[in-house]
Amino acid sequence: EAGVAQSPRYKIIEKRQSVAFWCNPISGHATLYWYQQILGQGPKLLIQFQNNGVVDDSQLPKDRFSAERLKGVDSTLKIQPAKLEDSAVYLCASTDRGAFEQYFGPGTRLTVT
Amino acid sequence: DAKTTQPTSMDCAEGRAANLPCNHSTISGNEYVYWYRQIHSQGPQYIIHGLKNNETNEMASLIITEDRKSSTLILPHATLRDTAVYYCIVRVEDDKIIFGKGTRLHILP
């Protein structure tokens, strides 16, 4: 079974630029999550999708972050414009309906200079 | 905020059992105890979960106290590949996961 795929693995941008991350969840998984992990901390949930609808985006900084999940499969997370404090690893995870376990991708490490 | 308290770091000799404690004194009756781990430069990986009874799988054992206010994750024969940050999480089924800072486990050769 293929795991959660993310790209790119690494990205370096200057502040005020924009950036986008892509996630392909495990086939058939209805729920998709985006997390932000700042160095030394545990991952923090940014947004949760159920199919192509948003379930929870209470922690998403909506003035600069946006996410979509077209057709209930792949998802993109965008930051525009980026700030220095956005430097972090962005993790995507997915889970099957009714399952306990979330499967995480390898993450995208973003550095904002 | 995370509802659990874990030691910041622990050491364990290779081949010995690693016992990772977690306090969750405010756990509710319908909240499960989950454990995930995160190896360097990888995403978190599910290990095990339980509600009231002790649980065992191919990776680890989970011992939950009778009052459910604390639990211990046991890696029976630790290897160098078990070096990671281990997160103890309590959550209601289907609810979002709130990660704390976890325990950084160092396996010593």
Short mmCIF file of C-alpha atoms in Angstrom, two decimals:
data_model
loop_
_atom_site.label_atom_id
_atom_site.label_comp_id
_atom_site.label_asym_id
_atom_site.label_seq_id
_atom_site.Cartn_x
_atom_site.Cartn_y
_atom_site.Cartn_z
CA GLU A 1 0.00 0.00 0.00
CA ALA A 2 1.48 3.33 -1.07
CA GLY A 3 1.84 5.88 1.71
CA VAL A 4 0.95 9.55 1.85
CA ALA A 5 2.95 11.46 -0.74
CA GLN A 6 4.06 15.07 -0.36
CA SER A 7 6.02 17.45 -2.54
CA PRO A 8 8.29 19.22 -2.57
CA ARG A 9 10.36 17.82 0.30
CA TYR A 10 12.24 21.07 0.78
CA LYS A 11 11.53 24.67 -0.14
CA ILE A 12 13.42 27.89 0.54
CA ILE A 13 11.73 31.22 -0.19
CA GLU A 14 12.10 34.84 0.81
CA LYS A 15 9.59 36.53 3.06
CA ARG A 16 6.58 37.99 1.25
CA GLN A 17 6.83 35.35 -1.49
CA SER A 18 4.19 32.71 -2.00
CA VAL A 19 4.54 28.92 -1.82
CA ALA A 20 2.35 25.87 -2.36
CA PHE A 21 2.58 22.34 -1.03
CA TRP A 22 0.94 19.26 -2.50
CA CYS A 23 -0.37 16.14 -0.79
CA ASN A 24 -1.69 12.87 -2.21
CA PRO A 25 -3.32 10.80 0.55
CA ILE A 26 -3.61 7.03 0.70
CA SER A 27 -6.12 5.82 -1.86
CA GLY A 28 -9.64 5.72 -0.48
CA HIS A 29 -8.94 7.73 2.65
CA ALA A 30 -11.76 10.20 3.13
CA THR A 31 -10.13 12.40 5.76
CA LEU A 32 -7.09 14.55 5.10
CA TYR A 33 -5.18 16.76 7.52
CA TRP A 34 -2.51 19.44 7.23
CA TYR A 35 -0.23 20.05 10.21
CA GLN A 36 2.48 22.62 10.90
CA GLN A 37 5.46 21.50 12.97
CA ILE A 38 7.82 24.16 14.25
CA LEU A 39 11.25 22.97 15.34
CA GLY A 40 11.17 21.43 18.82
CA GLN A 41 7.39 21.24 19.00
CA GLY A 42 4.75 18.66 18.20
CA PRO A 43 2.68 18.99 15.03
CA LYS A 44 -0.21 21.46 15.16
CA LEU A 45 -3.38 20.84 13.13
CA LEU A 46 -4.06 23.55 10.56
CA ILE A 47 -7.02 22.13 8.66
CA GLN A 48 -9.04 18.92 8.35
CA PHE A 49 -10.99 17.84 5.27
CA GLN A 50 -13.69 15.18 5.07
CA ASN A 51 -13.82 14.31 1.37
CA ASN A 52 -13.69 17.78 -0.21
CA GLY A 53 -15.38 19.64 2.65
CA VAL A 54 -13.63 21.47 5.50
CA VAL A 55 -14.33 19.98 8.95
CA ASP A 56 -11.99 22.12 11.06
CA ASP A 57 -9.88 25.12 10.05
CA SER A 58 -9.92 26.92 13.37
CA GLN A 59 -6.09 27.00 13.60
CA LEU A 60 -5.49 28.09 10.00
CA PRO A 61 -4.22 31.70 9.67
CA LYS A 62 -6.73 32.54 6.98
CA ASP A 63 -5.22 35.93 6.15
CA ARG A 64 -2.26 34.18 4.53
CA PHE A 65 -2.92 30.43 4.44
CA SER A 66 -5.39 28.66 2.18
CA ALA A 67 -6.06 25.02 1.40
CA GLU A 68 -8.24 23.09 -0.96
CA ARG A 69 -9.05 19.50 -1.71
CA LEU A 70 -10.60 19.29 -5.12
CA LYS A 71 -12.52 16.10 -5.95
CA GLY A 72 -11.84 14.80 -2.44
CA VAL A 73 -8.43 13.35 -3.28
CA ASP A 74 -5.28 15.50 -3.62
CA SER A 75 -4.86 18.65 -1.59
CA THR A 76 -2.79 21.81 -1.79
CA LEU A 77 -1.79 24.17 1.01
CA LYS A 78 -0.74 27.69 0.04
CA ILE A 79 0.95 30.49 1.95
CA GLN A 80 0.76 34.00 0.52
CA PRO A 81 2.65 36.06 1.58
CA ALA A 82 5.08 34.06 3.69
CA LYS A 83 6.53 35.35 6.95
CA LEU A 84 9.71 34.31 8.75
CA GLU A 85 7.65 32.55 11.44
CA ASP A 86 6.15 30.24 8.79
CA SER A 87 9.44 28.34 8.69
CA ALA A 88 8.42 24.83 9.69
CA VAL A 89 7.72 21.34 8.44
CA TYR A 90 4.28 20.98 6.87
CA LEU A 91 2.86 17.50 7.31
CA CYS A 92 -0.04 15.91 5.52
CA ALA A 93 -1.92 12.95 6.99
CA SER A 94 -4.90 10.86 5.98
CA THR A 95 -7.19 8.36 7.63
CA ASP A 96 -9.85 5.94 6.56
CA ARG A 97 -13.43 6.44 7.73
CA GLY A 98 -13.87 5.00 11.23
CA ALA A 99 -10.18 4.17 11.62
CA PHE A 100 -8.10 5.11 14.65
CA GLU A 101 -4.81 5.53 12.88
CA GLN A 102 -3.62 8.58 10.96
CA TYR A 103 -0.98 7.99 8.31
CA PHE A 104 1.51 10.81 7.86
CA GLY A 105 3.57 11.81 4.87
CA PRO A 106 7.27 12.73 5.11
CA GLY A 107 6.53 16.45 5.24
CA THR A 108 7.77 19.54 3.41
CA ARG A 109 10.45 21.55 5.17
CA LEU A 110 9.90 25.27 4.48
CA THR A 111 12.56 27.85 5.20
CA VAL A 112 11.58 31.51 4.91
CA THR A 113 14.54 33.91 4.75
CA ASP B 1 -3.49 22.33 24.81
CA ALA B 2 -2.30 18.75 25.14
CA LYS B 3 -3.94 16.88 28.00
CA THR B 4 -0.88 14.78 28.77
CA THR B 5 2.40 15.19 30.66
CA GLN B 6 5.51 13.34 29.56
CA PRO B 7 9.20 13.53 30.53
CA THR B 8 11.21 15.62 28.13
CA SER B 9 13.79 12.92 27.44
CA MET B 10 14.82 9.41 28.42
CA ASP B 11 17.70 7.05 27.76
CA CYS B 12 17.53 3.29 27.35
CA ALA B 13 20.22 0.72 26.63
CA GLU B 14 19.89 -1.24 23.42
CA GLY B 15 18.22 -4.59 23.97
CA ARG B 16 16.53 -3.52 27.19
CA ALA B 17 12.86 -2.66 27.62
CA ALA B 18 12.04 1.02 27.20
CA ASN B 19 9.24 2.18 29.51
CA LEU B 20 7.78 5.56 28.59
CA PRO B 21 5.39 7.08 31.14
CA CYS B 22 2.50 9.43 30.47
CA ASN B 23 0.19 11.24 32.88
CA HIS B 24 -3.35 12.10 31.79
CA SER B 25 -5.12 12.82 35.06
CA THR B 26 -8.03 14.70 33.43
CA ILE B 27 -8.89 11.98 30.92
CA SER B 28 -12.60 11.52 30.27
CA GLY B 29 -14.38 8.18 30.20
CA ASN B 30 -14.73 8.19 26.42
CA GLU B 31 -11.19 9.32 25.61
CA TYR B 32 -8.65 6.88 24.24
CA VAL B 33 -4.92 6.91 24.94
CA TYR B 34 -2.85 6.95 21.74
CA TRP B 35 0.87 6.72 21.18
CA TYR B 36 2.67 7.97 18.09
CA ARG B 37 6.38 8.30 17.46
CA GLN B 38 8.38 10.51 15.13
CA ILE B 39 11.76 9.44 13.86
CA HIS B 40 14.05 12.24 12.74
CA SER B 41 13.01 13.80 9.40
CA GLN B 42 9.91 11.61 9.12
CA GLY B 43 6.23 12.12 9.80
CA PRO B 44 4.69 10.72 12.99
CA GLN B 45 3.88 7.00 13.02
CA TYR B 46 1.01 5.39 14.89
CA ILE B 47 2.10 2.84 17.50
CA ILE B 48 -0.84 1.73 19.61
CA HIS B 49 -3.99 2.90 21.36
CA GLY B 50 -6.24 1.75 24.20
CA LEU B 51 -9.27 2.71 26.27
CA LYS B 52 -9.25 0.72 29.51
CA ASN B 53 -7.53 -2.60 28.93
CA ASN B 54 -3.86 -3.20 28.34
CA GLU B 55 -3.00 -3.61 24.67
CA THR B 56 -0.18 -5.29 22.78
CA ASN B 57 0.78 -5.35 19.12
CA GLU B 58 3.88 -6.13 17.12
CA MET B 59 5.50 -2.83 18.03
CA ALA B 60 4.73 -2.25 21.69
CA SER B 61 2.58 -2.80 24.76
CA LEU B 62 0.36 -0.21 26.40
CA ILE B 63 -0.33 -0.47 30.12
CA ILE B 64 -3.14 1.76 31.42
CA THR B 65 -3.67 2.14 35.18
CA GLU B 66 -7.02 1.11 36.62
CA ASP B 67 -8.01 4.73 37.30
CA ARG B 68 -6.85 5.61 33.73
CA LYS B 69 -4.91 8.63 34.98
CA SER B 70 -1.61 7.38 33.64
CA SER B 71 -0.18 4.89 31.18
CA THR B 72 3.13 3.38 30.11
CA LEU B 73 4.30 2.50 26.64
CA ILE B 74 6.67 -0.45 26.64
CA LEU B 75 9.09 -1.26 23.82
CA PRO B 76 10.17 -4.75 24.90
CA HIS B 77 13.58 -4.93 23.23
CA ALA B 78 14.71 -1.48 22.20
CA THR B 79 16.95 -1.08 19.14
CA LEU B 80 18.80 1.93 17.78
CA ARG B 81 15.98 2.38 15.28
CA ASP B 82 13.61 3.13 18.16
CA THR B 83 15.38 6.43 18.80
CA ALA B 84 12.58 8.97 18.25
CA VAL B 85 10.19 11.42 19.89
CA TYR B 86 7.25 9.57 21.43
CA TYR B 87 3.91 11.35 21.77
CA CYS B 88 1.19 10.32 24.22
CA ILE B 89 -2.21 11.69 23.19
CA VAL B 90 -5.71 11.43 24.60
CA ARG B 91 -8.67 11.95 22.31
CA VAL B 92 -12.23 11.03 21.71
CA GLU B 93 -12.70 8.67 18.77
CA ASP B 94 -12.69 10.62 15.49
CA ASP B 95 -11.63 13.84 17.24
CA LYS B 96 -8.57 15.79 16.21
CA ILE B 97 -5.14 14.86 17.56
CA ILE B 98 -3.43 17.44 19.76
CA PHE B 99 0.29 16.76 20.02
CA GLY B 100 2.37 17.88 22.99
CA LYS B 101 6.16 18.03 22.96
CA GLY B 102 6.56 14.31 23.61
CA THR B 103 9.46 12.36 25.08
CA ARG B 104 12.74 12.21 23.21
CA LEU B 105 13.94 8.62 23.62
CA HIS B 106 17.64 7.91 23.08
CA ILE B 107 18.64 4.27 22.64
CA LEU B 108 22.24 3.84 23.72
CA PRO B 109 24.46 1.21 22.05
#
